[in-house]
Short mmCIF file of C-alpha atoms in Angstrom, two decimals:
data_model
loop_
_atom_site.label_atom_id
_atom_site.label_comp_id
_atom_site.label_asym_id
_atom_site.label_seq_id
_atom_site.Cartn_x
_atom_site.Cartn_y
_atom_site.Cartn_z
CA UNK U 48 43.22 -23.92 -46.50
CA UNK U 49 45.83 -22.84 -43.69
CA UNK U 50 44.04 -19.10 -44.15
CA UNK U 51 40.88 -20.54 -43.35
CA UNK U 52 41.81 -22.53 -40.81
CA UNK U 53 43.74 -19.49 -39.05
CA UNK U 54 40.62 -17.06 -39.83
CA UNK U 55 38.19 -20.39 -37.88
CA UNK U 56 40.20 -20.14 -34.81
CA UNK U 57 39.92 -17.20 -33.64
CA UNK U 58 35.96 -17.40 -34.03
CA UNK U 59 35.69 -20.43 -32.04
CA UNK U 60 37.64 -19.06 -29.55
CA UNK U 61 35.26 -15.89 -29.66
CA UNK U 62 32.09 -18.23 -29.32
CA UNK U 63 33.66 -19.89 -26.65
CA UNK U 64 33.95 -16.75 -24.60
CA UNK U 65 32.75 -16.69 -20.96
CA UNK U 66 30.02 -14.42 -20.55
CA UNK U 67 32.22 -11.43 -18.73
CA UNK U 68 34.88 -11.71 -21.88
CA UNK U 69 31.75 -11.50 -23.95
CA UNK U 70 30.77 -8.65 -22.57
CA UNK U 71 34.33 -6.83 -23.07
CA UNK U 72 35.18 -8.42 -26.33
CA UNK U 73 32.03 -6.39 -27.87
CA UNK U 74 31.83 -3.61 -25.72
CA UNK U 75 28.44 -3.70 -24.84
CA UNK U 76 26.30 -4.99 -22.11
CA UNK U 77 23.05 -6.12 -24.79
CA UNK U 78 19.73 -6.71 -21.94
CA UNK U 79 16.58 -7.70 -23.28
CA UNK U 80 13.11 -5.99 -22.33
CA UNK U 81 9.90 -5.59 -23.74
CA UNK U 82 9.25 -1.77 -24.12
CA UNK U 83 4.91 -3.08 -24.13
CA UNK U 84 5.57 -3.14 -20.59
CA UNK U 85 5.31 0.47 -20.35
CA UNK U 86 6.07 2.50 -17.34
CA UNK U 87 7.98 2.25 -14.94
CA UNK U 88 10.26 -0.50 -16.66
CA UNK U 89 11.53 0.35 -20.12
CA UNK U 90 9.55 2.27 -22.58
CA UNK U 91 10.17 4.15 -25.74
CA UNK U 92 10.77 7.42 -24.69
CA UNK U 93 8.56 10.35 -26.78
CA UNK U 94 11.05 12.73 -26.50
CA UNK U 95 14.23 11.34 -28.33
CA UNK U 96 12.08 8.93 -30.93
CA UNK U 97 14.41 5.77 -31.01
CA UNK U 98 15.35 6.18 -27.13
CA UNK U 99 14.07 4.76 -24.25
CA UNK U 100 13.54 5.65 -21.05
CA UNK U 101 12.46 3.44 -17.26
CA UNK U 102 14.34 2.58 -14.29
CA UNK U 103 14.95 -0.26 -15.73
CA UNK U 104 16.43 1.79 -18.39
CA UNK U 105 18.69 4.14 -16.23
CA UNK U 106 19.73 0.49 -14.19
CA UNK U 107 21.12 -1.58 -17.56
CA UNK U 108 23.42 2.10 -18.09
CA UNK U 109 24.64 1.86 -14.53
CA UNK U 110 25.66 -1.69 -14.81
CA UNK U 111 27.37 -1.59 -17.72
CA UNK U 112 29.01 2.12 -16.67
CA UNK U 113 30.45 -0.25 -13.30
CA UNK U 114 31.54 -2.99 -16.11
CA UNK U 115 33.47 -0.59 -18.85
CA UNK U 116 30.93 -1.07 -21.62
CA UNK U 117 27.72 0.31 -22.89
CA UNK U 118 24.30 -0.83 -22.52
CA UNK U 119 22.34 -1.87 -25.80
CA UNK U 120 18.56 -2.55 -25.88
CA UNK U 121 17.16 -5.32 -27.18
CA UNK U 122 13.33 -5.39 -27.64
CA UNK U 123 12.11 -9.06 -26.67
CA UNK U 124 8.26 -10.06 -26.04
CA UNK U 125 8.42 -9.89 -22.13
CA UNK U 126 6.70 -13.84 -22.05
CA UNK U 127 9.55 -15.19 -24.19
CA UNK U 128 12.47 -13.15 -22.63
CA UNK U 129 13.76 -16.26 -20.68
CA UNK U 130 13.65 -18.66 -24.05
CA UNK U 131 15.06 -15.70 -26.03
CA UNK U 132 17.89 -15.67 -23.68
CA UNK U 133 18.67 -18.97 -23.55
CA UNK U 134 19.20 -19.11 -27.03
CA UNK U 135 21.58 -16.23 -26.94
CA UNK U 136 19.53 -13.60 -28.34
CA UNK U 137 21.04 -10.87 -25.60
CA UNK U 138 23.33 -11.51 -22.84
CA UNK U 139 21.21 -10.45 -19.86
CA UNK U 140 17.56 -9.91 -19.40
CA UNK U 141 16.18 -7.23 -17.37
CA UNK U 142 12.59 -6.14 -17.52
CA UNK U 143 10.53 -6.98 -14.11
CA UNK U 144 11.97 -10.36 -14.39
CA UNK U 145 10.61 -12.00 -11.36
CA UNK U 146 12.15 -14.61 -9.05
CA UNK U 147 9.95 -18.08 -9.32
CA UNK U 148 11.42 -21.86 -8.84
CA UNK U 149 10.59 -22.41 -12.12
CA UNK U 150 13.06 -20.07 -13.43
CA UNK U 151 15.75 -20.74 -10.49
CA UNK U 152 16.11 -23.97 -11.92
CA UNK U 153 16.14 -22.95 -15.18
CA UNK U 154 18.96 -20.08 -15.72
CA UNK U 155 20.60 -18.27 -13.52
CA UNK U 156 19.87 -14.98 -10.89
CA UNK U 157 21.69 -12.36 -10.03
CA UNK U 158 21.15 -10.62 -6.86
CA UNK U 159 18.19 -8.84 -6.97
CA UNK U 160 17.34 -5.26 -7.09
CA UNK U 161 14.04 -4.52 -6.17
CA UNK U 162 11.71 -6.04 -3.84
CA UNK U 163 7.93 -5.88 -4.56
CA UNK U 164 4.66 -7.08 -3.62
CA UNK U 165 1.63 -8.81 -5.29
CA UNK U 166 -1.06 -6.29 -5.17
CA UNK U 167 -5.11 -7.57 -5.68
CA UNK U 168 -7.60 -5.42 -7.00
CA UNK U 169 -11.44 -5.62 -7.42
CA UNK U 170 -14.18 -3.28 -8.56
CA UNK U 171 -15.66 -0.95 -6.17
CA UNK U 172 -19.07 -2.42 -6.61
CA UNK U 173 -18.04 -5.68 -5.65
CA UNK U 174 -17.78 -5.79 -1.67
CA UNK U 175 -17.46 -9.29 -1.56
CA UNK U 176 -14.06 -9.69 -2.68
CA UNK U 177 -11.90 -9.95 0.27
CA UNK U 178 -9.03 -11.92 -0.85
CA UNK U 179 -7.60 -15.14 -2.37
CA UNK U 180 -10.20 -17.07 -0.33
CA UNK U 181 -13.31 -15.54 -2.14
CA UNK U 182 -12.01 -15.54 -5.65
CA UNK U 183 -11.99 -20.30 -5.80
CA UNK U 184 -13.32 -20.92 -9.33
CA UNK U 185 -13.88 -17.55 -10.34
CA UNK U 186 -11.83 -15.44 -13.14
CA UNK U 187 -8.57 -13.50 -12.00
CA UNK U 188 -6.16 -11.35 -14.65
CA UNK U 189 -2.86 -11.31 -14.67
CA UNK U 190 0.75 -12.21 -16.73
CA UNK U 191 1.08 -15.31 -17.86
CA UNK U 192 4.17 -17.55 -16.29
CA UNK U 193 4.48 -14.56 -13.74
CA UNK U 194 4.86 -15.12 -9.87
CA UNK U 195 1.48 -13.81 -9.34
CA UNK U 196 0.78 -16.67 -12.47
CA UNK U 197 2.29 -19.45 -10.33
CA UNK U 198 0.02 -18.25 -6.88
CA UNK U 199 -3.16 -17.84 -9.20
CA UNK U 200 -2.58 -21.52 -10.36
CA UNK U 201 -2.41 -22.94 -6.70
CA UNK U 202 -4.90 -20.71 -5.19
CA UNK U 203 -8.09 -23.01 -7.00
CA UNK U 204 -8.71 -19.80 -9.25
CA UNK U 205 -9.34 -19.63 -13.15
CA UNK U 206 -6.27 -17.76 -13.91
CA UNK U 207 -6.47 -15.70 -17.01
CA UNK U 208 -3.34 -14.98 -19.22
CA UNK U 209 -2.81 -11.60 -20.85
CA UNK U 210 0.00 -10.28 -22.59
CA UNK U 211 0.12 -6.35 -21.59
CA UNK U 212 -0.34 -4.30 -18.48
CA UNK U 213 -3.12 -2.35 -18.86
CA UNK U 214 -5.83 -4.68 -20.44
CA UNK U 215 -6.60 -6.82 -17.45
CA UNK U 216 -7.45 -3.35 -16.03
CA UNK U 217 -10.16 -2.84 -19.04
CA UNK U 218 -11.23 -6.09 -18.47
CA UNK U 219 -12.12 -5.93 -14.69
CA UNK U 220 -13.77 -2.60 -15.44
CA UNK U 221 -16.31 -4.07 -18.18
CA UNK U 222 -17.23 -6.98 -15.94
CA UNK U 223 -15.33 -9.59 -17.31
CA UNK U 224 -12.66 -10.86 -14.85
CA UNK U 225 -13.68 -10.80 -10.81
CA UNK U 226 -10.01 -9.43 -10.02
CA UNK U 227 -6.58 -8.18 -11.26
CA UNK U 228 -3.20 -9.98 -9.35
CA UNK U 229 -0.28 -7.88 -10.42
CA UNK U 230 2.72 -6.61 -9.09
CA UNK U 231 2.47 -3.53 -6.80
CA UNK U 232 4.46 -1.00 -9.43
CA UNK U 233 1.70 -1.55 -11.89
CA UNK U 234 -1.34 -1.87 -10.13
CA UNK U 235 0.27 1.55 -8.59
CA UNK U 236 0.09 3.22 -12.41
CA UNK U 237 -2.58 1.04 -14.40
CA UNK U 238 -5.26 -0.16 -11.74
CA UNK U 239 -5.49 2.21 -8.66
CA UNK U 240 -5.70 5.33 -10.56
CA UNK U 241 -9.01 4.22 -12.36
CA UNK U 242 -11.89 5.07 -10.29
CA UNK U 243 -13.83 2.06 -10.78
CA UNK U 244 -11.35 -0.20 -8.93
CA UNK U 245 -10.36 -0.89 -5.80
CA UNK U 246 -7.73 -2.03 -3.54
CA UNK U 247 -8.39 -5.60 -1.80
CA UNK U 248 -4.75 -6.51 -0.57
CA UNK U 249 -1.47 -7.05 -0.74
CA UNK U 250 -0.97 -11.38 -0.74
CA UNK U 251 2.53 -12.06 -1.47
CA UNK U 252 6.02 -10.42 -1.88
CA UNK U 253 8.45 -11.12 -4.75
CA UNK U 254 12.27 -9.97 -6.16
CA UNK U 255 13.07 -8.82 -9.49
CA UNK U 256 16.50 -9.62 -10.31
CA UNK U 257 18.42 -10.02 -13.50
CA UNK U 258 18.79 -13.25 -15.36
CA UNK U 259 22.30 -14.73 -17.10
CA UNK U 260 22.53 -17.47 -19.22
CA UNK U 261 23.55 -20.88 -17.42
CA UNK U 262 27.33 -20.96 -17.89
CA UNK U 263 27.85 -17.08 -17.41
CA UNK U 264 28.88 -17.76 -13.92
CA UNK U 265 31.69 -14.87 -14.03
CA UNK U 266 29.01 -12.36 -15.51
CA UNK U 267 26.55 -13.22 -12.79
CA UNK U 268 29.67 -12.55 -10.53
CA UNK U 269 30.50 -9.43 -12.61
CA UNK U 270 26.93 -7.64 -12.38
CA UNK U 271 26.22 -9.28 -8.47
CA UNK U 272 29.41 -6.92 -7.39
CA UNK U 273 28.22 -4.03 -9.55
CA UNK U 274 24.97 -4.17 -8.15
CA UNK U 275 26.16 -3.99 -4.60
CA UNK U 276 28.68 -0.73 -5.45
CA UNK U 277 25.21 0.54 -7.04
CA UNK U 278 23.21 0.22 -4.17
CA UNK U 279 25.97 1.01 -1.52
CA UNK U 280 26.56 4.30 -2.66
CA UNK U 281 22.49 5.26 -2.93
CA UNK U 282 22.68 5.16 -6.66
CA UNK U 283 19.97 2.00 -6.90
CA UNK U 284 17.42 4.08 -4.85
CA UNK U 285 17.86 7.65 -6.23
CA UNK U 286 17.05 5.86 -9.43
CA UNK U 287 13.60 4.01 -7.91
CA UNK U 288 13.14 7.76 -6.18
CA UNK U 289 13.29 9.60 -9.49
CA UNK U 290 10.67 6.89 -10.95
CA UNK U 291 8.48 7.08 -7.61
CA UNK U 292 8.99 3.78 -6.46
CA UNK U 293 11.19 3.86 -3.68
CA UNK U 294 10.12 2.66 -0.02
CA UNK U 295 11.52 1.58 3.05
CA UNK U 296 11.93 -2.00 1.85
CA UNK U 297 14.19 -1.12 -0.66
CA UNK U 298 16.83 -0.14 1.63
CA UNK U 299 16.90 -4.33 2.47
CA UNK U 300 18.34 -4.56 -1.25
CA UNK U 301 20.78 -1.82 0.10
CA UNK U 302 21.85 -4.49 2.98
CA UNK U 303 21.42 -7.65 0.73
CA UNK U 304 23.96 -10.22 1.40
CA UNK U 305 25.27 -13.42 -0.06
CA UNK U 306 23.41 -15.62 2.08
CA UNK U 307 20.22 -13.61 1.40
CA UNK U 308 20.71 -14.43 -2.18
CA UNK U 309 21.16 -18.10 -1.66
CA UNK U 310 18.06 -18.38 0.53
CA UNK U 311 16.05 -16.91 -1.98
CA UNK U 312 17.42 -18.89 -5.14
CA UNK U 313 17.38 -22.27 -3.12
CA UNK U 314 13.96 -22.37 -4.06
CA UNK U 315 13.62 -25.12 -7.79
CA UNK U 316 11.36 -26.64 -9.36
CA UNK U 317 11.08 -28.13 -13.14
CA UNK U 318 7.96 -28.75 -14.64
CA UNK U 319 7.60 -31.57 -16.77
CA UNK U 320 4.98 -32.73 -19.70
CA UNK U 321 2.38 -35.26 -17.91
CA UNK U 322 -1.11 -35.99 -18.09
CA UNK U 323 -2.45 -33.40 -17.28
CA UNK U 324 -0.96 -31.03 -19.59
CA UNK U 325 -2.12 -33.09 -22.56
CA UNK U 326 -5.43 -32.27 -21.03
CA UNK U 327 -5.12 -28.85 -20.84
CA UNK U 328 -3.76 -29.26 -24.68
CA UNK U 329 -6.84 -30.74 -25.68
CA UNK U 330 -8.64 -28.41 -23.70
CA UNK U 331 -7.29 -25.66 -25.86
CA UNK U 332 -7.63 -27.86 -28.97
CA UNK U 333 -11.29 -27.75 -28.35
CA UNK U 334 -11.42 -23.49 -27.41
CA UNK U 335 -8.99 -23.67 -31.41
CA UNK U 336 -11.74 -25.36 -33.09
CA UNK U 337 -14.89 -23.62 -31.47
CA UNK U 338 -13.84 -19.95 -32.59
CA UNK U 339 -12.81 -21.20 -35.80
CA UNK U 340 -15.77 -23.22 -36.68
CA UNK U 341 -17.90 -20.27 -35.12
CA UNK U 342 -15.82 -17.83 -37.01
CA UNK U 343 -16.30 -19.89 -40.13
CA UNK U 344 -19.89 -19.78 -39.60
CA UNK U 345 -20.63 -16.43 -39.80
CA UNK U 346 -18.36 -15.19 -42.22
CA UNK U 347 -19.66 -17.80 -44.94
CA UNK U 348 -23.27 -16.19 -45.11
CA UNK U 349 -21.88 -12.83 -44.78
CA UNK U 350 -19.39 -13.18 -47.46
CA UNK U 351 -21.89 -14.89 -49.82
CA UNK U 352 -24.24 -11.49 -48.41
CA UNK U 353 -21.42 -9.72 -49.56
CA UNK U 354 -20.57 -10.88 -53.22
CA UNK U 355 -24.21 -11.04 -54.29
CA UNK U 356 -24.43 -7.28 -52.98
CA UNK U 357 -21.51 -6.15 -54.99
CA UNK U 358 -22.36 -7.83 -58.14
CA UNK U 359 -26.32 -7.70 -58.54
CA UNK U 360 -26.92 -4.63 -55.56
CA UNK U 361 -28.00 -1.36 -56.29
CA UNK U 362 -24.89 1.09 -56.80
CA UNK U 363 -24.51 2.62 -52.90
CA UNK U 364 -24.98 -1.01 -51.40
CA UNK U 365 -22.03 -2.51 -53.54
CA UNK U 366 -19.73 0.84 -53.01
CA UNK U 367 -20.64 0.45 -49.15
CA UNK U 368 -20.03 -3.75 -49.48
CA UNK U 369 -16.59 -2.58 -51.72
CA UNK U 370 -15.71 -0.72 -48.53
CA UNK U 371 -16.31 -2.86 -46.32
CA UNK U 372 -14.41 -5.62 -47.99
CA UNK U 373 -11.25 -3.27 -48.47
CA UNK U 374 -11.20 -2.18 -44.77
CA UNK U 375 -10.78 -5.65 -43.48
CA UNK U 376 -8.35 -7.09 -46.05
CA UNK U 377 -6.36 -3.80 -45.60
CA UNK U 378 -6.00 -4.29 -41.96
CA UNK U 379 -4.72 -6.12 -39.65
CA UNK U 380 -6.74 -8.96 -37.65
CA UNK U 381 -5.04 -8.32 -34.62
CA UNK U 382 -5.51 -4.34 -34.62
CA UNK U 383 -9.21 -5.59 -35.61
CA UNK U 384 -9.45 -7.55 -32.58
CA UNK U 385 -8.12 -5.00 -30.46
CA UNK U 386 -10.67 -2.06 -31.50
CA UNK U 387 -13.28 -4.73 -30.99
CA UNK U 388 -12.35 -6.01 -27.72
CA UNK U 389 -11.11 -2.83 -25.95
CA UNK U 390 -11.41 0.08 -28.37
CA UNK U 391 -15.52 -0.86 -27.83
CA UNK U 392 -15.57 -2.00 -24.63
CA UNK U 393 -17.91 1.29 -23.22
CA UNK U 394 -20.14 0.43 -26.18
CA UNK U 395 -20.33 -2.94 -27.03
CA UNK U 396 -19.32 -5.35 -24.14
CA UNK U 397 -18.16 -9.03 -25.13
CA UNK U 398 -16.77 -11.69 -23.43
CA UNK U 399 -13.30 -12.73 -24.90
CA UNK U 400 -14.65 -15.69 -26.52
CA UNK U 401 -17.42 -13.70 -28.48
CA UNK U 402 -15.10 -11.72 -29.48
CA UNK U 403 -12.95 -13.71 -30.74
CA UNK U 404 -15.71 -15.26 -32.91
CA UNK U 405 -17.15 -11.70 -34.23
CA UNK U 406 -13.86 -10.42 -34.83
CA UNK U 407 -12.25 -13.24 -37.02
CA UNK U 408 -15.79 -13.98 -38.65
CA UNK U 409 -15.88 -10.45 -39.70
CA UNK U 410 -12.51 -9.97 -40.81
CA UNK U 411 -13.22 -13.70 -42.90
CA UNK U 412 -16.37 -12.72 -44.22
CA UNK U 413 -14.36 -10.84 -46.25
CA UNK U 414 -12.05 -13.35 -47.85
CA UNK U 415 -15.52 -15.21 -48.49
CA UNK U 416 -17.08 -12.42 -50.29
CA UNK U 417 -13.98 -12.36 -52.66
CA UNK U 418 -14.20 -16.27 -53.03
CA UNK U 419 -17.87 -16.34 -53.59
CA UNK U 420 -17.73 -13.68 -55.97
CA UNK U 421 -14.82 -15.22 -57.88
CA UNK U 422 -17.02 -18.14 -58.28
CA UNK U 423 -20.41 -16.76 -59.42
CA UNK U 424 -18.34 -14.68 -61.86
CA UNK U 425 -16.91 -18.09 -63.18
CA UNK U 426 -20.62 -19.29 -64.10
CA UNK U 427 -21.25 -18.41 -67.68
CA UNK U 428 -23.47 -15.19 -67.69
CA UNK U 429 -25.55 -16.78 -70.57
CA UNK U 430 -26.91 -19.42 -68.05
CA UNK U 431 -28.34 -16.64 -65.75
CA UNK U 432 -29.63 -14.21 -69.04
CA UNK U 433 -31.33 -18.04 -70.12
CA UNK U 434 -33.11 -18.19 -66.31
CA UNK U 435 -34.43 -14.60 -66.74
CA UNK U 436 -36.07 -15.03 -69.81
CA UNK U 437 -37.66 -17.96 -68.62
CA UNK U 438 -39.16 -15.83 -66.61
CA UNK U 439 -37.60 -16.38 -62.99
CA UNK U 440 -37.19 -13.29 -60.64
CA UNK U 441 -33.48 -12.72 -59.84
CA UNK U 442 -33.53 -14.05 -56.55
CA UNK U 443 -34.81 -17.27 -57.51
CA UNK U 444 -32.30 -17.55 -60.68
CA UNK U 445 -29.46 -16.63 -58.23
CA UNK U 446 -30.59 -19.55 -55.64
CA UNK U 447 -31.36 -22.80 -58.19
CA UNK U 448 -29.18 -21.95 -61.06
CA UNK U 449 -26.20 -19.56 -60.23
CA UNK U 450 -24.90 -20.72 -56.50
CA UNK U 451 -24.90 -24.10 -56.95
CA UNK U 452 -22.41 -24.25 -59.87
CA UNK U 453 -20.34 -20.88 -57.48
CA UNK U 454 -20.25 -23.14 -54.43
CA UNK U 455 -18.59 -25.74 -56.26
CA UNK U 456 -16.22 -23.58 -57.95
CA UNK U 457 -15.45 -21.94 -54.56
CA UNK U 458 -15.31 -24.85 -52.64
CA UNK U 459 -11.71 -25.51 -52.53
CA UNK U 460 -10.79 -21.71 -51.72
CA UNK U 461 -13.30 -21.74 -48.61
CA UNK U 462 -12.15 -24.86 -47.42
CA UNK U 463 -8.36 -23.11 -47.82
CA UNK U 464 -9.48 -20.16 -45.67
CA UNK U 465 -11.20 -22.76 -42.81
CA UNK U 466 -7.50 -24.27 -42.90
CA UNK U 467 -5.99 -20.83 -42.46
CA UNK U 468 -8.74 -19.51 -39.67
CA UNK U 469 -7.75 -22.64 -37.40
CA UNK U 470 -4.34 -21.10 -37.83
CA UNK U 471 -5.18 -17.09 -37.60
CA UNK U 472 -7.35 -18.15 -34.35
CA UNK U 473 -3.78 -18.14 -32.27
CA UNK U 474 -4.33 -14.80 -33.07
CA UNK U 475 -7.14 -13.91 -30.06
CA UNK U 476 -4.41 -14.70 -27.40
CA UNK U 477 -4.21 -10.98 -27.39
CA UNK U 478 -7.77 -10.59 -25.91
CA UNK U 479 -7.51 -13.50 -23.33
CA UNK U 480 -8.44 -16.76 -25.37
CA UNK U 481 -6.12 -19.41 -24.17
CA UNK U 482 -6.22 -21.53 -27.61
CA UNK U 483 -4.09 -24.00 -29.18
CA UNK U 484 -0.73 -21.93 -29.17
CA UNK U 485 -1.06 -19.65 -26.17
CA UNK U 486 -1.16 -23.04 -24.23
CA UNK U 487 1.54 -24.29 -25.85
CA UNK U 488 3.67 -21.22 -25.42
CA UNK U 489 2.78 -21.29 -21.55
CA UNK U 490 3.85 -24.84 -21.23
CA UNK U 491 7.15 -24.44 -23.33
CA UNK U 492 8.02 -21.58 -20.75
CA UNK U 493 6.81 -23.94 -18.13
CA UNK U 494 8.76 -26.90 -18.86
CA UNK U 495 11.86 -25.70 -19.88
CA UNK U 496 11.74 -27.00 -23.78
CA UNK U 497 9.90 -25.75 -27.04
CA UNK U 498 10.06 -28.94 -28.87
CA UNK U 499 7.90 -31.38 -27.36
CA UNK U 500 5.35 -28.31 -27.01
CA UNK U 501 5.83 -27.42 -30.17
CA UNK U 502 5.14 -30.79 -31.66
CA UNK U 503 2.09 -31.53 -29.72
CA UNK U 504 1.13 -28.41 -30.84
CA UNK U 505 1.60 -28.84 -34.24
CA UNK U 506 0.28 -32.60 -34.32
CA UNK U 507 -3.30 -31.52 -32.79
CA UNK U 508 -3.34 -28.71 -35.62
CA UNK U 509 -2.58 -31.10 -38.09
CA UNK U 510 -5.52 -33.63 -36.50
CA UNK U 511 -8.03 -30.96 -36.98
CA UNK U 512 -7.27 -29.65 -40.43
CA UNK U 513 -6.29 -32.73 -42.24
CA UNK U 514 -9.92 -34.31 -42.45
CA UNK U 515 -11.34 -31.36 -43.35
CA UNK U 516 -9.11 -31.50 -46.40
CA UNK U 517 -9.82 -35.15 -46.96
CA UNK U 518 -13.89 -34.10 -46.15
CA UNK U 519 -13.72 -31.38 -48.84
CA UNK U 520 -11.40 -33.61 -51.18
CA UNK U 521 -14.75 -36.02 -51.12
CA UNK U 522 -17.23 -33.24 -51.52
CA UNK U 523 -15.70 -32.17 -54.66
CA UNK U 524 -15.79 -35.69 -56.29
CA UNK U 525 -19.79 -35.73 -54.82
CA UNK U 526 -20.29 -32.42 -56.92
CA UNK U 527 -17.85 -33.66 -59.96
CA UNK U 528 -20.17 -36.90 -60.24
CA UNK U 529 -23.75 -35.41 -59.53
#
């Protein structure tokens, strides 16, 4: 027992480390990014497979070069990076991370290290976007719980989440946001060099800077002083030069002082659950159950289409209804909603809720087809040999003898897979559908906490699946007793 107690200490101690001794103790300065952010930032680079490459990149080696350690990577979805820190995950995070009240009263800031601006964009064909003023009640792109997020949400617009760079681009192209609000250094790469857009304006002006744990005061300290010797001796801007994103304001994070730094981060707020986000919760309760009962809808006729094709079809139909079945159990939903929503945008141009709908009702349909046919195939073939040679045509045989006694048989494994749609539909945040979870996951950022979030979350799923189980439970005994 004295062993163990002897081997404990030293691990509390070690878990009681500051963030600096941290740091030291392992030897490595570990900064979470997302590398889906693409370029400039941090991205996987293609010529060393495993490495990455940004300015972002080339910044997390300098700091940890100034603090006598090495700089690991750690890939974090870039709308959780602040949670994920929080929770220990990586001991800085440093990927665009932009300076908002919400977040200054939250964690805490370093000084920061690039100042950028907030950069509109409209299609060339539409003249009569001027601004902020012209875009009230109409639908603008950008990253959710970003600064350009937080203007979008005051400015009387319908802000529109995404979770990548690039696809609000897409979207503005086909038609199906009015505008794009993003950062300057990607509406620099991803917007202004398509030829469809156009520039509107410049409308606000924003710091990246990194963010430390609350209680890391001494490795705040630590990486504040390294970032000064950085940018003192020209190192911060030769990187942003070699990246082509230098400009003359940069040289102000050159001249940055401590009083600079203050100003900025005096700046607060906390968000807290009320009213009205329980109405924007049932709101996206409501988007949850349309796709999914719209989803449901089409891939129950189509999957019954299906089943009857492969088993009673002539031999290319069921071979082509084999395929299809295959192709969308064997991939994935999401990479399904993706080709549908962007891969076919010059082709076939939907609105994200559409989408949404076609894509999971197709990829359901079939699941169905498997369910139906699982149940027609449990209906003793004698019954439908008996209907024949009474002298009914298939198709009539099929419809008052043979899917009856299937639906029953299938009933419980559809009602299964309407469960399981409600909870795939989180799925089509990656197209712009603010359901059920992407609203929670906005709020839990928002608010500081995952649990009440979580459990409202959870509790309106829960409200919308449970009496459909207790609505099929009663449809079975209805079929059981008839």
């Amino acid at each position: 027992m004295a062993l163990l107690a002897l081997a404990w200490l030293p691990a509390c101690g070690a878990e009681q480390d500051s963030g600096l001794a941290r740091v030291r103790r392992t030897g490595e300065l570990r900064w979470g990014a997302d590398a889906q952010g693409g370029e400039p930032y941090a991205m996987e680079d293609p010529d060393a497979p495993g490495g990455m490459r940004g300015f972002e990149v080339e910044l997390a080696e300098a700091l940890a070069r100034e603090l006598g350690v090495k700089a690991r990577f750690v890939q974090n979805d870039w709308s959780n990076l602040i949670p994920s820190l929080e929770r220990g995950g990586f001991d800085v995070a440093l990927n665009g991370i932009e300076v908002t009240p919400a977040r200054s009263g939250r964690i805490l800031f370093t000084r920061p290290y690039y100042v950028f601006n907030l950069r509109l964009l409209a299609r060339q064909d539409d003249a009569a976007v001027t601004g902020m003023a012209a875009l009230r009640g109409q639908r603008v792109g950008t990253l959710a719980n970003s600064l350009a997020w937080d203007l979008l949400q005051r400015s009387g617009v319908e802000a529109v989440p995404y979770e990548g760079v690039e696809e609000p681009y897409i979207d503005l192209e086909q038609g199906r946001v009015r505008a794009v609000l993003m950062d300057d250094i990607i509406a620099q790469r991803y917007g202004q060099v398509r030829p469809g857009l156009r520039l509107v304006g410049d409308v606000g002006e924003g710091y990246y800077a990194i963010a430390v744990r609350q209680g890391d005061d001494d490795l705040r300290a630590a990486l504040d002083a390294a970032l000064g010797r950085i940018a003192q001796s020209g190192e911060l801007r030769a990187i942003f030069q070699r990246w082509g994103i230098d400009s003359a304001a940069q040289q102000r994070m050159v001249d940055w002082t401590d009083a600079q730094t203050r100003e900025v981060l005096s700046n607060t707020h906390t968000a807290r659950m009320g009213w009205g986000q329980l109405v924007l919760f049932l709101q996206a309760a409501v988007v949850t159950l349309l796709v999914s009962a719209g989803a449901m809808v089409l891939a129950i006729p189509l999957g019954v289409g299906l089943a009857l094709t492969r088993l009673y079809g002539p031999g290319w139909a069921g071979r082509l209804a084999t395929t299809y079945v295959e192709l969308f159990r064997g991939t994935p939903v999401l990479l399904q909603l993706y080709v549908l929503y962007y891969g076919l945008a010059g082709v076939l141009r939907l609105d994200p809720l559409s989408a949404a709908i076609l894509g999971l009702g197709l990829n359901y349909a079939a699941y169905e087809a498997e369910v139906y046919r699982a149940g027609v195939l449990a209906v003793p073939r004698g019954q439908l040999e008996a209907a024949l040679a009474l002298g009914m045509p298939l198709r009539l045989a099929l419809r008052r003898v043979i899917m009856p006694q299937a639906f029953r048989v299938a009933l419980p494994g559809v009602t299964n897979d309407f469960i399981a749609l409600l909870k795939d539909s989180s799925l089509v945040s990656v197209i712009s559908v603010v359901e059920l979870t992407k609203r929670m996951t906005i709020t839990a950022v928002d608010v500081r906490s995952w649990l009440i979030p979580g459990a409202l979350c959870a509790l309106l799923y829960l409200a919308m699946s449970y009496p459909l189980s207790r609505l099929a439970r009663r449809l079975e005994a209805r079929l059981e007793r008839g």
